Amino acid sequence: MTDKKTMIVDATDQVAGNGLMSRRFFMNSALASTAVVAGGSAAFAQETSVGEGQEDWTLYPGDDAPEYGDVSQFEKGRVKKFVAPPVGGRTASSAGRTPLHMLHGTITPSGLHFEVTHHGVPDVNPDIHKVVIHGMVDRPLKWGVEDLENYPTVTRQYFMECSGNTRVNWAQPKPDQNFMYMTHGLVSGSEWTGVPLSTLLDEAGVSPDAKWIIAEGGDSGSLSRSIPIEKAMDDSMVALYQNGERIRPSQGYPMRVLNPGFEGNTSVKWIRSLYVTDKPVMSRFETSKYTDKLHDGKSLQFSLEMDVKSVITRPSNAIELKKKGMYEITGLAWSGKGKIAKVEVSADGGRTWADAMVEGPVHSKMLTRFRIPWMWKGMPAVLQSRATDEFGQVQPSRKALLAARGKKAYYHYHAVHSWSVNARGKVRHVYA
Ligand SMILES: Nc1nc2c(c(=O)[nH]1)N[C@H]1C(S)=C(S)[C@@H](COP(=O)(O)O)O[C@H]1N2
Ligand SMILES: [Mo]
């Protein structure tokens, strides 16, 4: 029998309206081990008795371990979501979204890292592929994978987000009801290992008049983006490894540019050319795409830094509430400027807010996990999260963002996201 301790939830444990509990609630109570809720019934644990019978897998030796580990056969549904399912042959453009609601922690498994490819995934041979630095430099240089392996590397955790992530929320009159990876899945987090771009640029000897680096990919469309020289000299890298192994073909195998905190499109995959110059190239991907239309008909170019943003992953429209009781509300927060400093959560549509626990260590420009206990008594609720970064940038309300950016906007949507919960525990995306 479970040792059923009864804990009466005290009103003083409540830190904001509609059941939000102190972020220390789980830690301070016996709840962590015995799972109890108000009224004294066991929360979600099940009663057990000794000797319930032996399952097959305890009776016979298991299979041989594979040379490259795969997920359990029971986890095969945990896959990326494409707008249209991937088809055979050379697909022109595809966007596979990370199933954020099926994952925990902050590192996205490499196989589930979202991917946006505008001209398909090239099959690059690492023995042949080279990256060249040329233009306004003292001496043009080129490196293959083997050459770069001998340079000092840095290993850092960074998020990657397509600036088109959540874009349906700009103009779609009714809130999108697709599961949350369709709206939010173009963001992932990884540990990246690579050679700082500054190391390579220094070796080539950059002219003092240089202002931009034109990064060009080795895919069939030669995707090109202009990167400000200050960024290239700051924390950009040529990444070779992702989560400890060579980066996956979808992520730019065997090498890609990684511009931490910048819109994903600038992190050019299959990088083959870094051209040092004094003006931006004005490529298709920084003119017709990835520019921001404003109220007055003008457009904003080179809005490169991703804004402070967050989303509750659980509960969400993909994870509904099956019964009343104590839940952990959890989700992810990130900022292209630096570290997440605070995440507030509301259960009453933004009337009252409580500080969630921000799980450390918090990395700069990386997904950060937040959590807060919530007592759901079967009342309707609207759940929201609002992130603040170390520079005091606060995630705006949807109303404020629309007022500032207008309905013509397409990229960089980052407003507070709202999930309504009805009395039956059904979760819907709402505009609030
Ligand atoms: N060469 C090349 N680089 C590219 C792309 C591409 O299609 N070709 N897509 C860009 C876009 S739009 C994004 S959002 C990021 C996504 O990186 P990921 O696919 O590793 O998640 O890569 C960028 N780099
Ligand atoms: Mo993108």
Tab-separated table of N, CA and C in Angstrom, residues 20-108:
chain	number	residue	atom	x	y	z
A	20	LEU	N	-2.498	28.946	-8.805
A	20	LEU	CA	-1.036	28.886	-8.963
A	20	LEU	C	-0.392	28.822	-7.583
A	21	MET	N	0.493	27.842	-7.401
A	21	MET	CA	1.117	27.599	-6.102
A	21	MET	C	2.550	28.123	-6.109
A	22	SER	N	3.082	28.303	-4.907
A	22	SER	CA	4.469	28.749	-4.787
A	22	SER	C	5.375	27.802	-5.552
A	23	ARG	N	6.394	28.361	-6.212
A	23	ARG	CA	7.288	27.496	-6.981
A	23	ARG	C	8.078	26.577	-6.064
A	24	ARG	N	8.056	26.880	-4.736
A	24	ARG	CA	8.741	26.001	-3.787
A	24	ARG	C	7.820	24.923	-3.237
A	25	PHE	N	6.565	24.919	-3.694
A	25	PHE	CA	5.568	24.048	-3.103
A	25	PHE	C	5.978	22.578	-3.102
A	26	PHE	N	6.415	22.086	-4.230
A	26	PHE	CA	6.792	20.672	-4.316
A	26	PHE	C	7.964	20.351	-3.413
A	27	MET	N	8.891	21.290	-3.342
A	27	MET	CA	10.105	21.049	-2.550
A	27	MET	C	9.817	20.985	-1.057
A	28	ASN	N	8.877	21.820	-0.609
A	28	ASN	CA	8.626	21.927	0.821
A	28	ASN	C	7.713	20.839	1.364
A	29	SER	N	7.072	20.115	0.503
A	29	SER	CA	6.060	19.185	0.979
A	29	SER	C	6.496	17.746	0.771
A	30	ALA	N	5.749	16.861	1.382
A	30	ALA	CA	5.999	15.440	1.189
A	30	ALA	C	5.464	15.007	-0.169
A	31	LEU	N	4.923	15.971	-0.874
A	31	LEU	CA	4.242	15.699	-2.119
A	31	LEU	C	5.123	15.060	-3.182
A	32	ALA	N	6.373	15.465	-3.174
A	32	ALA	CA	7.276	14.968	-4.211
A	32	ALA	C	7.293	13.445	-4.222
A	33	SER	N	7.283	12.839	-3.041
A	33	SER	CA	7.380	11.387	-3.019
A	33	SER	C	6.031	10.687	-2.895
A	34	THR	N	5.042	11.361	-2.328
A	34	THR	CA	3.804	10.617	-2.098
A	34	THR	C	2.597	11.127	-2.880
A	35	ALA	N	2.793	12.192	-3.607
A	35	ALA	CA	1.737	12.669	-4.500
A	35	ALA	C	0.355	12.751	-3.861
A	36	VAL	N	0.118	13.824	-3.194
A	36	VAL	CA	-1.190	14.017	-2.571
A	36	VAL	C	-1.787	15.354	-2.987
A	37	VAL	N	-3.069	15.464	-2.869
A	37	VAL	CA	-3.706	16.730	-3.222
A	37	VAL	C	-4.740	17.111	-2.180
A	38	ALA	N	-5.274	18.290	-2.348
A	38	ALA	CA	-6.322	18.774	-1.465
A	38	ALA	C	-7.440	17.751	-1.400
A	39	GLY	N	-7.961	17.584	-0.219
A	39	GLY	CA	-9.038	16.614	-0.074
A	39	GLY	C	-8.487	15.248	0.283
A	40	GLY	N	-7.227	15.057	0.157
A	40	GLY	CA	-6.589	13.869	0.689
A	40	GLY	C	-6.515	12.680	-0.252
A	41	SER	N	-6.967	12.816	-1.489
A	41	SER	CA	-6.861	11.658	-2.371
A	41	SER	C	-5.512	11.675	-3.077
A	42	ALA	N	-4.976	10.501	-3.368
A	42	ALA	CA	-3.695	10.440	-4.076
A	42	ALA	C	-3.847	11.143	-5.411
A	43	ALA	N	-2.835	11.889	-5.804
A	43	ALA	CA	-2.943	12.680	-7.022
A	43	ALA	C	-3.026	11.778	-8.241
A	44	PHE	N	-1.891	11.456	-8.838
A	44	PHE	CA	-1.944	10.634	-10.039
A	44	PHE	C	-1.239	9.295	-9.833
A	45	ALA	N	-0.737	9.053	-8.599
A	45	ALA	CA	-0.132	7.760	-8.326
A	45	ALA	C	-1.237	6.711	-8.239
A	46	GLN	N	-0.881	5.450	-8.480
A	46	GLN	CA	-1.884	4.395	-8.381
A	46	GLN	C	-1.545	3.467	-7.234
A	47	GLU	N	-2.570	2.938	-6.587
A	47	GLU	CA	-2.323	2.005	-5.487
A	47	GLU	C	-1.742	0.717	-6.048
A	48	THR	N	-0.939	0.064	-5.231
A	48	THR	CA	-0.303	-1.154	-5.717
A	48	THR	C	-0.291	-2.197	-4.616
A	49	SER	N	-0.151	-3.454	-4.972
A	49	SER	CA	0.086	-4.489	-3.981
A	49	SER	C	1.251	-5.340	-4.463
A	50	VAL	N	1.956	-5.950	-3.531
A	50	VAL	CA	3.167	-6.700	-3.875
A	50	VAL	C	2.798	-7.932	-4.705
A	51	GLY	N	3.665	-8.318	-5.627
A	51	GLY	CA	3.494	-9.556	-6.391
A	51	GLY	C	2.350	-9.522	-7.375
A	52	GLU	N	2.298	-8.499	-8.195
A	52	GLU	CA	1.201	-8.373	-9.158
A	52	GLU	C	1.404	-9.238	-10.397
A	53	GLY	N	2.492	-9.946	-10.457
A	53	GLY	CA	2.752	-10.775	-11.637
A	53	GLY	C	3.948	-10.260	-12.399
A	54	GLN	N	4.581	-11.157	-13.152
A	54	GLN	CA	5.797	-10.780	-13.857
A	54	GLN	C	5.527	-10.578	-15.329
A	55	GLU	N	6.050	-9.491	-15.863
A	55	GLU	CA	5.898	-9.224	-17.287
A	55	GLU	C	6.914	-10.049	-18.062
A	56	ASP	N	6.619	-10.290	-19.344
A	56	ASP	CA	7.484	-11.087	-20.213
A	56	ASP	C	8.946	-10.683	-20.168
A	57	TRP	N	9.151	-9.343	-20.204
A	57	TRP	CA	10.530	-8.868	-20.343
A	57	TRP	C	11.380	-9.110	-19.099
A	58	THR	N	10.725	-9.586	-18.035
A	58	THR	CA	11.521	-9.938	-16.855
A	58	THR	C	11.889	-11.420	-16.886
A	59	LEU	N	11.329	-12.172	-17.818
A	59	LEU	CA	11.504	-13.638	-17.820
A	59	LEU	C	12.576	-14.132	-18.780
A	60	TYR	N	12.842	-13.372	-19.868
A	60	TYR	CA	13.790	-13.807	-20.893
A	60	TYR	C	14.839	-12.725	-21.112
A	61	PRO	N	16.028	-13.140	-21.575
A	61	PRO	CA	17.041	-12.125	-21.890
A	61	PRO	C	16.535	-11.208	-22.998
A	62	GLY	N	16.957	-9.977	-22.972
A	62	GLY	CA	16.513	-9.011	-23.996
A	62	GLY	C	17.310	-9.124	-25.277
A	63	ASP	N	17.011	-8.237	-26.227
A	63	ASP	CA	17.711	-8.220	-27.516
A	63	ASP	C	19.147	-7.730	-27.342
A	64	ASP	N	19.954	-7.975	-28.372
A	64	ASP	CA	21.296	-7.398	-28.399
A	64	ASP	C	21.162	-5.882	-28.518
A	65	ALA	N	22.076	-5.186	-27.880
A	65	ALA	CA	22.038	-3.724	-27.978
A	65	ALA	C	22.502	-3.310	-29.366
A	66	PRO	N	21.834	-2.330	-29.989
A	66	PRO	CA	22.217	-1.904	-31.341
A	66	PRO	C	23.506	-1.070	-31.332
A	67	GLU	N	24.151	-0.994	-32.476
A	67	GLU	CA	25.390	-0.206	-32.570
A	67	GLU	C	25.118	1.285	-32.488
A	68	TYR	N	23.958	1.688	-32.952
A	68	TYR	CA	23.576	3.085	-32.798
A	68	TYR	C	22.186	3.075	-32.176
A	69	GLY	N	22.088	3.578	-30.958
A	69	GLY	CA	20.847	3.456	-30.187
A	69	GLY	C	19.678	4.176	-30.834
A	70	ASP	N	18.528	3.532	-30.781
A	70	ASP	CA	17.317	4.154	-31.314
A	70	ASP	C	16.343	4.330	-30.147
A	71	VAL	N	15.236	5.022	-30.396
A	71	VAL	CA	14.227	5.196	-29.359
A	71	VAL	C	13.447	3.885	-29.190
A	72	SER	N	12.761	3.759	-28.082
A	72	SER	CA	11.926	2.595	-27.836
A	72	SER	C	10.865	2.482	-28.918
A	73	GLN	N	10.469	1.254	-29.228
A	73	GLN	CA	9.396	1.075	-30.227
A	73	GLN	C	8.112	1.788	-29.798
A	74	PHE	N	7.981	2.053	-28.493
A	74	PHE	CA	6.767	2.731	-28.008
A	74	PHE	C	6.841	4.255	-28.178
A	75	GLU	N	7.976	4.727	-28.639
A	75	GLU	CA	8.174	6.172	-28.816
A	75	GLU	C	8.242	6.565	-30.293
A	76	LYS	N	7.836	5.653	-31.153
A	76	LYS	CA	8.000	5.913	-32.592
A	76	LYS	C	7.120	7.060	-33.097
A	77	GLY	N	6.117	7.407	-32.332
A	77	GLY	CA	5.262	8.522	-32.758
A	77	GLY	C	5.860	9.876	-32.430
A	78	ARG	N	6.987	9.845	-31.761
A	78	ARG	CA	7.620	11.109	-31.345
A	78	ARG	C	8.514	11.595	-32.485
A	79	VAL	N	7.890	12.234	-33.467
A	79	VAL	CA	8.609	12.650	-34.666
A	79	VAL	C	8.292	14.110	-34.996
A	80	LYS	N	9.082	14.645	-35.911
A	80	LYS	CA	8.850	16.013	-36.364
A	80	LYS	C	7.569	16.083	-37.187
A	81	LYS	N	7.030	17.269	-37.286
A	81	LYS	CA	5.802	17.460	-38.052
A	81	LYS	C	6.088	18.398	-39.224
A	82	PHE	N	5.773	17.921	-40.415
A	82	PHE	CA	5.957	18.742	-41.616
A	82	PHE	C	4.614	19.308	-42.049
A	83	VAL	N	4.613	20.477	-42.652
A	83	VAL	CA	3.355	21.060	-43.135
A	83	VAL	C	2.731	20.088	-44.123
A	84	ALA	N	3.510	19.704	-45.116
A	84	ALA	CA	3.117	18.604	-45.984
A	84	ALA	C	4.120	17.499	-45.692
A	85	PRO	N	3.684	16.248	-45.628
A	85	PRO	CA	4.629	15.180	-45.304
A	85	PRO	C	5.764	15.149	-46.315
A	86	PRO	N	6.989	14.805	-45.860
A	86	PRO	CA	8.112	14.776	-46.808
A	86	PRO	C	7.829	13.771	-47.920
A	87	VAL	N	8.120	14.181	-49.148
A	87	VAL	CA	7.908	13.272	-50.273
A	87	VAL	C	9.248	12.857	-50.842
A	88	GLY	N	9.271	11.793	-51.606
A	88	GLY	CA	10.519	11.296	-52.170
A	88	GLY	C	11.104	12.280	-53.155
A	89	GLY	N	12.366	12.092	-53.501
A	89	GLY	CA	12.998	12.953	-54.494
A	89	GLY	C	13.464	14.248	-53.876
A	90	ARG	N	13.774	15.203	-54.704
A	90	ARG	CA	14.351	16.463	-54.249
A	90	ARG	C	13.242	17.459	-53.929
A	91	THR	N	12.859	17.550	-52.694
A	91	THR	CA	11.833	18.517	-52.327
A	91	THR	C	12.446	19.902	-52.362
A	92	ALA	N	11.681	20.867	-52.790
A	92	ALA	CA	12.201	22.217	-52.911
A	92	ALA	C	12.379	22.834	-51.529
A	93	SER	N	11.311	22.880	-50.783
A	93	SER	CA	11.329	23.617	-49.537
A	93	SER	C	10.586	22.810	-48.498
A	94	SER	N	11.155	22.669	-47.317
A	94	SER	CA	10.417	21.952	-46.288
A	94	SER	C	10.733	22.520	-44.919
A	95	ALA	N	9.793	22.346	-44.008
A	95	ALA	CA	9.957	22.832	-42.643
A	95	ALA	C	9.425	21.776	-41.690
A	96	GLY	N	10.323	21.052	-41.034
A	96	GLY	CA	9.941	20.027	-40.063
A	96	GLY	C	10.010	20.611	-38.672
A	97	ARG	N	8.919	20.473	-37.922
A	97	ARG	CA	8.820	21.131	-36.621
A	97	ARG	C	9.111	20.196	-35.444
A	98	THR	N	9.801	20.716	-34.442
A	98	THR	CA	10.138	19.957	-33.239
A	98	THR	C	8.887	19.735	-32.375
A	99	PRO	N	8.639	18.482	-31.964
A	99	PRO	CA	7.487	18.221	-31.089
A	99	PRO	C	7.776	18.647	-29.646
A	100	LEU	N	7.763	19.939	-29.406
A	100	LEU	CA	8.174	20.500	-28.108
A	100	LEU	C	7.390	19.908	-26.941
A	101	HIS	N	6.119	19.599	-27.176
A	101	HIS	CA	5.267	19.097	-26.092
A	101	HIS	C	5.599	17.668	-25.708
A	102	MET	N	6.381	16.963	-26.544
A	102	MET	CA	6.732	15.576	-26.221
A	102	MET	C	8.107	15.490	-25.566
A	103	LEU	N	8.762	16.626	-25.397
A	103	LEU	CA	10.145	16.618	-24.915
A	103	LEU	C	10.237	17.315	-23.569
A	104	HIS	N	11.346	17.095	-22.881
A	104	HIS	CA	11.571	17.796	-21.629
A	104	HIS	C	12.996	18.319	-21.607
A	105	GLY	N	13.372	19.002	-20.521
A	105	GLY	CA	14.708	19.583	-20.485
A	105	GLY	C	14.813	20.699	-21.512
A	106	THR	N	16.020	20.948	-21.976
A	106	THR	CA	16.238	22.078	-22.889
A	106	THR	C	16.978	21.693	-24.170
A	107	ILE	N	17.611	20.521	-24.172
A	107	ILE	CA	18.331	20.073	-25.370
A	107	ILE	C	17.372	19.278	-26.255
A	108	THR	N	17.273	19.657	-27.501
A	108	THR	CA	16.442	18.915	-28.444
A	108	THR	C	17.275	17.761	-28.998
